[in-house]
XYZ file of C-alpha atoms in Angstrom:
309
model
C 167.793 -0.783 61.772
C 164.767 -2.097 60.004
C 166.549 -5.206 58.792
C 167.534 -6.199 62.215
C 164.067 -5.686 63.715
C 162.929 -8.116 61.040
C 166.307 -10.950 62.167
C 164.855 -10.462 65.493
C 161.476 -10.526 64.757
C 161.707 -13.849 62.413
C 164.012 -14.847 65.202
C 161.130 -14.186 67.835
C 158.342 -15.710 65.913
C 160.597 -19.168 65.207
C 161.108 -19.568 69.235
C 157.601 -18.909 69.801
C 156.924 -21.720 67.257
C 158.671 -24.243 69.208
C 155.599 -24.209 71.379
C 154.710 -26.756 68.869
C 157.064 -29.227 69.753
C 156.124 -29.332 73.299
C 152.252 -29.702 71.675
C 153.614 -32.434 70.064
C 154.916 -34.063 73.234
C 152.010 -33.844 74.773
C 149.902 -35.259 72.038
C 152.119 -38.047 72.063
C 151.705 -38.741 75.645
C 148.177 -38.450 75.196
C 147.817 -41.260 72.643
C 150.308 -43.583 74.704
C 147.773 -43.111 77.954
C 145.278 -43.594 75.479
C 146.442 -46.868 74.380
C 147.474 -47.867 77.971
C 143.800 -47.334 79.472
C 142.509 -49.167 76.953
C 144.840 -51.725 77.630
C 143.908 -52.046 80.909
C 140.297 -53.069 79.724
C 138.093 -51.439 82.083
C 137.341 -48.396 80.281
C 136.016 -48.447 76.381
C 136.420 -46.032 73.296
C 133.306 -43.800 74.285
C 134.220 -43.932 77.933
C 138.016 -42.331 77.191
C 136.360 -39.844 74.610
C 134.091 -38.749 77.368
C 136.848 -38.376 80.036
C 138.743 -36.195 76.964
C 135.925 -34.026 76.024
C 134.497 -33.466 80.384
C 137.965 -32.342 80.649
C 138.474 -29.893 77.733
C 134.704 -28.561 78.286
C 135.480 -27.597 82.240
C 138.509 -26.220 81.477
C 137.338 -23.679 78.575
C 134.031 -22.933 81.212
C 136.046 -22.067 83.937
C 138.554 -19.619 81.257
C 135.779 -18.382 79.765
C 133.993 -17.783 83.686
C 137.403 -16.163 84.608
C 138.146 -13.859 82.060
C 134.851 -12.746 80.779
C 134.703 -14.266 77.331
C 131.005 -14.907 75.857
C 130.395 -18.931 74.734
C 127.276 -17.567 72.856
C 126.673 -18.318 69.159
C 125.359 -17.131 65.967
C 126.960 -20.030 64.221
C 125.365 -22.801 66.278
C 124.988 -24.982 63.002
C 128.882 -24.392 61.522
C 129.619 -25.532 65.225
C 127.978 -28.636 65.131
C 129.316 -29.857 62.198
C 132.630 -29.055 63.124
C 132.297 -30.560 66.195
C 130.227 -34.027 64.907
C 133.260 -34.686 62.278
C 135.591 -34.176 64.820
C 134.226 -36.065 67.557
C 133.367 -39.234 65.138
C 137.279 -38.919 63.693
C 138.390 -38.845 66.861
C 136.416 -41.503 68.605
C 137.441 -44.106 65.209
C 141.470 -42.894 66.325
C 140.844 -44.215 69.858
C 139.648 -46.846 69.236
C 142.326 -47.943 66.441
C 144.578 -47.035 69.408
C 143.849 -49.861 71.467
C 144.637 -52.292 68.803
C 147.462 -51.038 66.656
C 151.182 -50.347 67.713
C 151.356 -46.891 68.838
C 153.888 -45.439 66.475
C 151.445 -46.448 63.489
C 148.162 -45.444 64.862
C 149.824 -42.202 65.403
C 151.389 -41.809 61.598
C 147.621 -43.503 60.175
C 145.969 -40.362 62.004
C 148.483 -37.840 60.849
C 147.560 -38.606 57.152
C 145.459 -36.048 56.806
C 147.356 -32.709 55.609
C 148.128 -35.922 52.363
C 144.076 -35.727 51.985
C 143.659 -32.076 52.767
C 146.602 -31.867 49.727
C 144.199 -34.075 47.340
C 140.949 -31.750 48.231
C 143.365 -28.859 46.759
C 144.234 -30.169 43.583
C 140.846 -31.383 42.836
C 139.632 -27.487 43.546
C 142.532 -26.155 41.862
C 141.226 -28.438 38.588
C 137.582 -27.661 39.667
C 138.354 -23.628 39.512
C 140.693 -24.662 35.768
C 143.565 -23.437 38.013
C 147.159 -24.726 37.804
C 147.921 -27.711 40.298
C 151.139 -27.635 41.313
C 153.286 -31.247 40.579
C 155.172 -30.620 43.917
C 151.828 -31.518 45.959
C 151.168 -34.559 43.688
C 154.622 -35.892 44.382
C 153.775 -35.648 47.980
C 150.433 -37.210 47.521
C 152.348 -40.195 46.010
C 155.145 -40.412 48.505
C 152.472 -40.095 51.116
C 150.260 -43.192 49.376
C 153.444 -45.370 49.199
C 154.964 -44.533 52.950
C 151.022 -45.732 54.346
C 151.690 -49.075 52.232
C 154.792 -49.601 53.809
C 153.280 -49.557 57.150
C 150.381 -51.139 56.898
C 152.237 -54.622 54.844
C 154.682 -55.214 57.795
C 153.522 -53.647 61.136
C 149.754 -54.639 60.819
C 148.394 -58.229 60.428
C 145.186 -59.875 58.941
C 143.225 -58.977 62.226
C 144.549 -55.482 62.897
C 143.556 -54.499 59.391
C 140.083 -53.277 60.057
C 141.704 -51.117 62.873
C 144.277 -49.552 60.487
C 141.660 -48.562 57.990
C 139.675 -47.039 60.967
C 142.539 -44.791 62.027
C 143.474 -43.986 58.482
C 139.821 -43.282 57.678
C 139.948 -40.415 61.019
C 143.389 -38.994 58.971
C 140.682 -38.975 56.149
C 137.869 -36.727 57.719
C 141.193 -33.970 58.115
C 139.775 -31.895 54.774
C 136.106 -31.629 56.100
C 137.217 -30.666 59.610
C 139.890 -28.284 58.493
C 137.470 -26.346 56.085
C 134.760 -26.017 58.600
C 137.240 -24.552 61.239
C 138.324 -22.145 58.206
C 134.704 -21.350 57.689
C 134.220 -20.421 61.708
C 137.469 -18.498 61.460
C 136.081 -16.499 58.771
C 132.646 -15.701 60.594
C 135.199 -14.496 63.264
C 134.430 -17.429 65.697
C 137.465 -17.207 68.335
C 139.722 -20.504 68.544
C 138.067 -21.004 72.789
C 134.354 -20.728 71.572
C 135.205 -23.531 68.885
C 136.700 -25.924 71.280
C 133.877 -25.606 73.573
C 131.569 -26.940 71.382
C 134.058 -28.981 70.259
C 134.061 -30.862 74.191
C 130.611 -30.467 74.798
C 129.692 -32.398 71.483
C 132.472 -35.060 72.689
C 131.104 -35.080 76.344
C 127.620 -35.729 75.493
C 128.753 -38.044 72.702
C 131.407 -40.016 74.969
C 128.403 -40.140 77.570
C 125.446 -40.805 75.102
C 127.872 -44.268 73.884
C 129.151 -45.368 77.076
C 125.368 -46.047 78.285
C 124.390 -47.257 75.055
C 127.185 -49.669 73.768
C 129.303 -50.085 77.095
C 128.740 -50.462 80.576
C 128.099 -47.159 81.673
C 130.088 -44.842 84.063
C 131.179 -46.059 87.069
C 134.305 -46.400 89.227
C 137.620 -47.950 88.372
C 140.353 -49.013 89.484
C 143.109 -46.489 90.208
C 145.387 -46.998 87.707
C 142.124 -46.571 84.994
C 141.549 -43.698 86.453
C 144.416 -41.917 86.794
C 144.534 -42.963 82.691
C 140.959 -41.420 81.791
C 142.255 -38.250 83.840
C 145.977 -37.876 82.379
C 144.458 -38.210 78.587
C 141.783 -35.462 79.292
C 144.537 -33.235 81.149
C 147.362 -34.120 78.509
C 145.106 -33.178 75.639
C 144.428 -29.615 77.152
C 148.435 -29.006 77.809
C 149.162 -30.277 73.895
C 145.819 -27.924 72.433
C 147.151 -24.521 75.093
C 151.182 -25.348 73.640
C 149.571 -25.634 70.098
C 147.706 -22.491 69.832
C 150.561 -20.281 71.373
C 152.395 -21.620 68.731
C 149.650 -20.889 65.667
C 149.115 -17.756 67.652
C 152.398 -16.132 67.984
C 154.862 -18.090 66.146
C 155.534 -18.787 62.007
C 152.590 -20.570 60.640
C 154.379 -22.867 58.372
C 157.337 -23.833 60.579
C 154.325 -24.325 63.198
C 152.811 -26.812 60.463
C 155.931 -28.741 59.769
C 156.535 -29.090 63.855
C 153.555 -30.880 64.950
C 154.534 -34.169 62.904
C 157.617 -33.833 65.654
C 154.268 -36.958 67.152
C 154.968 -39.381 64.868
C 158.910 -39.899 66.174
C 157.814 -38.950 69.555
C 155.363 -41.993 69.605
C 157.543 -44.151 67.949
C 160.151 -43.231 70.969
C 157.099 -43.738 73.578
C 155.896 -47.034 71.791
C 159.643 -48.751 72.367
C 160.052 -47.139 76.102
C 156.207 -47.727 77.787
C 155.298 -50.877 75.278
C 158.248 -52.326 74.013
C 156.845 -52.444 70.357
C 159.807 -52.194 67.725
C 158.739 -51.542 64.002
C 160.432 -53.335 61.225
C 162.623 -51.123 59.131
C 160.520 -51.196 55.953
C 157.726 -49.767 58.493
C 160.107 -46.640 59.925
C 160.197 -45.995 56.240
C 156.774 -45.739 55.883
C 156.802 -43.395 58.814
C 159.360 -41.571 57.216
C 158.028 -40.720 53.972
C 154.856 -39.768 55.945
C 156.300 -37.695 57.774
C 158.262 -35.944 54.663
C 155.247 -35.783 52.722
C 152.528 -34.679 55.252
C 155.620 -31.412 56.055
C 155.755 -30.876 52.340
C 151.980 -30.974 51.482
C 151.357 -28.152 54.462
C 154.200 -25.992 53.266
C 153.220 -26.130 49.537
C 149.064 -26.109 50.720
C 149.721 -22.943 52.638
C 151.668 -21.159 49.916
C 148.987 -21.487 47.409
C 146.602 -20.436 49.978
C 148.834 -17.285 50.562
C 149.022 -16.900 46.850
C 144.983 -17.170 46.520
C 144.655 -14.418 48.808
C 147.122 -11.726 47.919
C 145.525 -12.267 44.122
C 142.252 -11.626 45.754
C 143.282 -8.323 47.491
């Protein structure tokens, strides 16, 4: 009996992890309406980010109004930082969005479990602890599948826009360890992404008077953009944490780089943008590498805190 409880159980938590492939969808959708209201060149960077965050920041107000949850803080300072990394790393990906094919943008963003792989060998070496060779061959693959994307699929003058979205897959290791530092002061995942929106509303709002043209009215198919990338984001972050929440962690992990083929699908549908083959690739050994880098991450973290038990 106990050994099928656990088939069913493991069986259980895999289906609830497929909640991350509909995240996934979503997130793809959201940087294709990104890309096409930016297109559309009414709206800027800081005008979409505000739309995003207004959003996300009504949505966890009315939940929290609803149900009774407190959006009071003892951690107002961990919050901020959180949410001023991940507003800025955002904010660079939109923009990059607008000026990259959407398939890349995507993979430059989802770099960052190759960096948050780097930060935990150079601890590993810092604390004279073993680093495993697996992670460094990831690293490496990782390195060598951005090269082949950025040689073919980006020219001279999308270069600076590349290194923008690659530098938001960079800021993944800061924001990822003060999340883990909330989680540990036993912040729950709704209070975080409040902040989280109201940084990126009064960010998105502080930027769009200051280096655009304000708010103001649009036409209807801006609009309906601004509107579809703030309510897409809040479908793909609801699908993700269901699947954190209640499915396998790892196979969670490995899912959400299901964007980077979704995009890819979305770019040659809604923009007709085809990548050469030497870029798929690229996007391939990404997308190997950032699956491989979480997997072997997470074990070591696992490892770490059994031996501290």
């Amino acid at each position: 009996m106990p050994s099928s409880f656990g088939r069913v159980f493991c069986f259980s938590l895999m289906l609830q992890s497929l909640w991350m492939l509909v995240a996934s969808f979503f997130f793809a959708c959201m940087t294709a309406l990104v890309k096409y209201t930016a297109g559309l060149g009414e709206a800027g960077t800081f005008e979409i980010v505000f739309y995003r965050s207004l959003i996300g920041l009504l949505f966890i107000a009315i939940l929290a109004a609803v149900r009774g949850y407190s959006l009071r803080t003892k951690h107002l300072p961990g919050h901020l930082k959180r949410s001023i990394l991940g507003t800025i790393a955002f904010t660079m990906w939109f923009a990059s969005m607008g000026h990259l094919p959407l398939g890349t943008g995507t993979t430059l963003n989802y770099t960052a479990p190759i960096f948050i792989a780097i930060t935990t060998i150079v601890v590993a070496l810092r604390k004279k602890e073993p680093a495993p060779w697996m992670l460094g061959l990831a690293i490496l693959a990782g390195f060598i599948g951005i090269c082949l994307i950025l040689r073919p699929s980006v020219n001279g003058e999308q270069l600076p826009w590349a290194m923008l979205g690659l530098t938001a897959g960079a800021l993944g290791p800061i924001i990822f360890f003060q999340i883990k530092q909330l989680g540990r002061l036993r912040e729950p995942s709704y209070r975080i992404v409040f902040y989280f929106s109201l940084v990126g509303t009064i960010w998105g709002f502080a930027g769009t008077l200051a280096l655009e043209h304000g708010l103001g009215l649009h036409s209807m198919q801006t609009m309906l953009g601004l509107l579809g990338v703030g309510s897409v984001a809040i479908l793909a972050q609801l699908s993700m944490t269901r699947a954190y929440a209640y499915g396998n962690m790892m196979l969670s992990a490995c899912l959400q780089f299901a964007t980077i083929p979704l995009s890819e699908i979305l770019s040659a549908i809604v923009f007709h943008e085809t990548l050469p083959p030497v870029a798929l690739a690229g996007m391939g050994l990404i997308l190997i590498s950032g699956c491989s880098a979480t997997v072997i991450t997470k074990r070591m973290e696992q490892r770490r805190a059994q031996q501290e038990r």
